PDB file of C-alpha atoms in Angstrom:
ATOM      1  CA  ASP A  18      -9.351  61.910 133.400  1.00 71.00           C
ATOM      2  CA  LEU A  19      -5.769  62.769 134.238  1.00 91.00           C
ATOM      3  CA  VAL A  20      -4.681  63.746 130.725  1.00 91.00           C
ATOM      4  CA  GLU A  21      -7.610  66.120 130.512  1.00 94.00           C
ATOM      5  CA  ASN A  22      -6.526  67.658 133.828  1.00 95.00           C
ATOM      6  CA  ILE A  23      -2.975  68.095 132.534  1.00 96.00           C
ATOM      7  CA  ILE A  24      -4.256  69.830 129.392  1.00 96.00           C
ATOM      8  CA  ARG A  25      -6.447  72.135 131.465  1.00 96.00           C
ATOM      9  CA  GLU A  26      -3.499  72.978 133.735  1.00 97.00           C
ATOM     10  CA  ILE A  27      -1.271  73.758 130.747  1.00 97.00           C
ATOM     11  CA  ARG A  28      -3.917  76.034 129.230  1.00 96.00           C
ATOM     12  CA  ARG A  29      -4.472  77.849 132.548  1.00 97.00           C
ATOM     13  CA  MET A  30      -0.820  78.179 133.605  1.00 97.00           C
ATOM     14  CA  TYR A  31       0.830  78.545 130.193  1.00 97.00           C
ATOM     15  CA  PRO A  32      -1.640  80.352 127.913  1.00 95.00           C
ATOM     16  CA  ASP A  33       1.054  80.986 125.275  1.00 94.00           C
ATOM     17  CA  VAL A  34       1.770  77.271 124.770  1.00 95.00           C
ATOM     18  CA  ARG A  35       0.100  76.097 121.580  1.00 95.00           C
ATOM     19  CA  LEU A  36      -1.928  72.923 121.958  1.00 97.00           C
ATOM     20  CA  ILE A  37      -2.558  71.081 118.708  1.00 98.00           C
ATOM     21  CA  LEU A  38      -4.555  67.907 118.274  1.00 97.00           C
ATOM     22  CA  VAL A  39      -3.250  65.600 115.529  1.00 97.00           C
ATOM     23  CA  SER A  40      -5.808  62.897 114.824  1.00 97.00           C
ATOM     24  CA  ASP A  41      -6.745  60.259 112.294  1.00 96.00           C
ATOM     25  CA  THR A  42     -10.498  60.683 112.094  1.00 95.00           C
ATOM     26  CA  ASN A  43     -13.389  61.396 109.792  1.00 96.00           C
ATOM     27  CA  GLU A  44     -15.692  64.406 109.813  1.00 97.00           C
ATOM     28  CA  ALA A  45     -18.688  62.714 111.471  1.00 97.00           C
ATOM     29  CA  HIS A  46     -16.583  61.211 114.256  1.00 96.00           C
ATOM     30  CA  PHE A  47     -14.796  64.483 114.931  1.00 96.00           C
ATOM     31  CA  GLU A  48     -18.083  66.415 115.090  1.00 96.00           C
ATOM     32  CA  PHE A  49     -19.407  63.875 117.608  1.00 96.00           C
ATOM     33  CA  ILE A  50     -16.252  64.138 119.733  1.00 94.00           C
ATOM     34  CA  GLN A  51     -16.431  67.945 119.701  1.00 93.00           C
ATOM     35  CA  LYS A  52     -19.984  67.797 121.065  1.00 94.00           C
ATOM     36  CA  GLU A  53     -19.135  65.240 123.741  1.00 93.00           C
ATOM     37  CA  TYR A  54     -15.761  66.510 125.004  1.00 92.00           C
ATOM     38  CA  ASP A  55     -15.371  70.174 125.859  1.00 93.00           C
ATOM     39  CA  ILE A  56     -11.617  69.672 126.316  1.00 94.00           C
ATOM     40  CA  LEU A  57     -11.259  70.133 122.553  1.00 95.00           C
ATOM     41  CA  GLU A  58     -12.216  73.791 122.999  1.00 95.00           C
ATOM     42  CA  LEU A  59      -8.832  74.288 124.684  1.00 96.00           C
ATOM     43  CA  MET A  60      -6.925  73.315 121.558  1.00 97.00           C
ATOM     44  CA  ASP A  61      -5.446  76.052 119.411  1.00 97.00           C
ATOM     45  CA  HIS A  62      -5.567  73.962 116.250  1.00 97.00           C
ATOM     46  CA  TYR A  63      -6.671  70.596 114.920  1.00 97.00           C
ATOM     47  CA  VAL A  64      -4.721  68.640 112.335  1.00 98.00           C
ATOM     48  CA  LEU A  65      -7.246  66.108 111.135  1.00 98.00           C
ATOM     49  CA  SER A  66      -6.496  63.367 108.659  1.00 97.00           C
ATOM     50  CA  TYR A  67      -9.678  63.923 106.676  1.00 97.00           C
ATOM     51  CA  LYS A  68      -8.788  67.598 106.197  1.00 96.00           C
ATOM     52  CA  VAL A  69      -5.091  67.061 105.442  1.00 96.00           C
ATOM     53  CA  GLY A  70      -5.853  64.126 103.151  1.00 96.00           C
ATOM     54  CA  ARG A  71      -3.217  61.982 104.864  1.00 96.00           C
ATOM     55  CA  MET A  72      -3.114  59.767 107.915  1.00 96.00           C
ATOM     56  CA  LYS A  73      -0.392  59.418 110.498  1.00 97.00           C
ATOM     57  CA  PRO A  74       2.451  58.564 110.000  1.00 96.00           C
ATOM     58  CA  HIS A  75       2.518  60.374 106.630  1.00 97.00           C
ATOM     59  CA  PRO A  76       4.920  63.352 106.797  1.00 97.00           C
ATOM     60  CA  ASP A  77       2.260  65.788 105.522  1.00 97.00           C
ATOM     61  CA  ILE A  78       0.211  65.497 108.702  1.00 96.00           C
ATOM     62  CA  PHE A  79       3.282  66.321 110.803  1.00 97.00           C
ATOM     63  CA  LYS A  80       4.269  69.156 108.453  1.00 97.00           C
ATOM     64  CA  GLU A  81       0.848  70.717 108.972  1.00 97.00           C
ATOM     65  CA  ALA A  82       1.217  70.493 112.758  1.00 97.00           C
ATOM     66  CA  ILE A  83       4.679  72.079 112.589  1.00 97.00           C
ATOM     67  CA  TYR A  84       3.323  74.892 110.426  1.00 97.00           C
ATOM     68  CA  LEU A  85       0.401  75.562 112.774  1.00 97.00           C
ATOM     69  CA  ALA A  86       2.687  75.487 115.809  1.00 96.00           C
ATOM     70  CA  GLY A  87       4.692  78.331 114.317  1.00 95.00           C
ATOM     71  CA  ALA A  88       7.862  76.784 115.688  1.00 95.00           C
ATOM     72  CA  ILE A  89      10.755  74.707 114.484  1.00 95.00           C
ATOM     73  CA  ALA A  90      10.306  70.973 114.819  1.00 96.00           C
ATOM     74  CA  LYS A  91      12.818  70.460 117.631  1.00 95.00           C
ATOM     75  CA  GLU A  92      10.832  72.914 119.799  1.00 94.00           C
ATOM     76  CA  ILE A  93       7.652  70.845 119.511  1.00 95.00           C
ATOM     77  CA  LEU A  94       6.672  68.067 121.877  1.00 95.00           C
ATOM     78  CA  TYR A  95       4.614  65.329 120.260  1.00 97.00           C
ATOM     79  CA  VAL A  96       2.975  62.699 122.461  1.00 96.00           C
ATOM     80  CA  ASP A  97       1.281  59.551 121.213  1.00 96.00           C
ATOM     81  CA  ASP A  98       0.618  56.087 122.532  1.00 95.00           C
ATOM     82  CA  ARG A  99       1.850  54.303 119.382  1.00 97.00           C
ATOM     83  CA  SER A 100       5.567  53.694 118.989  1.00 97.00           C
ATOM     84  CA  ASP A 101       5.416  53.725 115.167  1.00 97.00           C
ATOM     85  CA  LEU A 102       3.988  57.242 115.248  1.00 97.00           C
ATOM     86  CA  ILE A 103       6.647  58.366 117.712  1.00 97.00           C
ATOM     87  CA  GLU A 104       9.346  57.159 115.327  1.00 97.00           C
ATOM     88  CA  ALA A 105       7.666  58.917 112.388  1.00 97.00           C
ATOM     89  CA  ALA A 106       7.460  62.173 114.352  1.00 97.00           C
ATOM     90  CA  ARG A 107      11.122  61.890 115.316  1.00 97.00           C
ATOM     91  CA  THR A 108      12.115  61.515 111.665  1.00 97.00           C
ATOM     92  CA  MET A 109      10.382  64.869 111.123  1.00 96.00           C
ATOM     93  CA  GLY A 110      12.565  66.382 113.844  1.00 97.00           C
ATOM     94  CA  LEU A 111       9.917  66.568 116.559  1.00 97.00           C
ATOM     95  CA  CYS A 112      10.692  65.815 120.189  1.00 96.00           C
ATOM     96  CA  ALA A 113       8.426  62.832 120.573  1.00 96.00           C
ATOM     97  CA  PHE A 114       7.768  60.268 123.249  1.00 93.00           C
ATOM     98  CA  GLN A 115       5.360  57.441 123.771  1.00 96.00           C
ATOM     99  CA  PHE A 116       2.671  58.024 126.373  1.00 96.00           C
ATOM    100  CA  THR A 117       2.842  55.329 129.015  1.00 94.00           C
ATOM    101  CA  GLY A 118       1.520  57.182 132.030  1.00 93.00           C
ATOM    102  CA  HIS A 119       0.584  60.493 133.551  1.00 92.00           C
ATOM    103  CA  GLU A 120       3.618  60.896 135.796  1.00 93.00           C
ATOM    104  CA  GLU A 121       5.991  60.335 132.878  1.00 92.00           C
ATOM    105  CA  LEU A 122       4.055  62.912 130.878  1.00 94.00           C
ATOM    106  CA  ARG A 123       4.506  65.432 133.683  1.00 95.00           C
ATOM    107  CA  THR A 124       8.238  64.623 133.810  1.00 93.00           C
ATOM    108  CA  ARG A 125       8.611  65.110 130.058  1.00 92.00           C
ATOM    109  CA  LEU A 126       6.714  68.387 130.182  1.00 95.00           C
ATOM    110  CA  LYS A 127       9.174  69.678 132.786  1.00 95.00           C
ATOM    111  CA  LYS A 128      11.934  69.353 130.183  1.00 91.00           C
ATOM    112  CA  PHE A 129       9.943  71.963 128.230  1.00 91.00           C
ATOM    113  CA  ASN A 130       9.672  74.142 131.363  1.00 94.00           C
ATOM    114  CA  ILE A 131       6.028  73.197 131.820  1.00 96.00           C
ATOM    115  CA  ASN A 132       5.409  72.287 135.435  1.00 96.00           C
ATOM    116  CA  VAL A 133       1.899  70.960 135.874  1.00 95.00           C
TER     117      VAL A 133
END
């Protein structure tokens, strides 16, 4: 999977970059995913709807991600495949773009000085 490869490259080449998963999920589903996909071990934090008590696009889920990132919103890149969530993230001040392909993701990452 190309996204998984990009995440692995970021973790290897840029160990100080914080990787945070923001997901609408429930506890049982997340536990299953953790067992099946070792890529989640590379994440620094998880912002999970069942723990936050809110689902995307509620501002609280984005506020939690911003807090865990330890950065100001405009320094955070948020990627999602849903345009409504991109707009919600932008209203919170995040740099957000809709995932449409791997090459575009690499191009966007370069704007954050991440060359993978």
